[in-house]
Amino acid sequence: MRATLVRMGWFVAIWAISVAALGLLSLLIGSWLS
């Protein structure tokens, strides 16, 4: 049970980081194009 929680935690952390990176990237490109 604990191993699944750890794996889920890692998955959520990686997902959150990738979403934040995508948001930052789109913001950068948006300010760059304007």
CSV table of C-alpha atoms in Angstrom, one decimal:
chain,number,residue,atom,x,y,z
A,1,MET,CA,0.0,0.0,0.0
A,2,ARG,CA,2.7,2.4,0.9
A,3,ALA,CA,4.7,1.7,-2.3
A,4,THR,CA,1.7,2.6,-4.3
A,5,LEU,CA,1.3,5.9,-2.4
A,6,VAL,CA,4.9,6.7,-3.0
A,7,ARG,CA,4.6,5.9,-6.7
A,8,MET,CA,1.4,8.1,-6.9
A,9,GLY,CA,3.3,10.9,-5.2
A,10,TRP,CA,6.1,10.8,-7.6
A,11,PHE,CA,3.7,10.7,-10.6
A,12,VAL,CA,1.8,13.7,-9.2
A,13,ALA,CA,5.0,15.6,-8.5
A,14,ILE,CA,6.4,15.0,-12.1
A,15,TRP,CA,3.0,15.9,-13.6
A,16,ALA,CA,2.8,19.2,-11.6
A,17,ILE,CA,6.4,20.1,-12.6
A,18,SER,CA,5.7,19.4,-16.2
A,19,VAL,CA,2.5,21.5,-16.1
A,20,ALA,CA,4.3,24.3,-14.4
A,21,ALA,CA,7.1,24.2,-17.0
A,22,LEU,CA,4.6,24.2,-19.8
A,23,GLY,CA,2.8,27.2,-18.3
A,24,LEU,CA,6.1,29.1,-17.8
A,25,LEU,CA,7.1,28.3,-21.4
A,26,SER,CA,3.8,29.6,-22.9
A,27,LEU,CA,4.2,32.7,-20.8
A,28,LEU,CA,7.7,33.2,-22.0
A,29,ILE,CA,6.7,32.7,-25.6
A,30,GLY,CA,3.7,35.0,-25.2
A,31,SER,CA,5.8,37.8,-23.8
A,32,TRP,CA,8.4,37.2,-26.5
A,33,LEU,CA,6.0,37.4,-29.4
A,34,SER,CA,4.2,40.5,-28.1
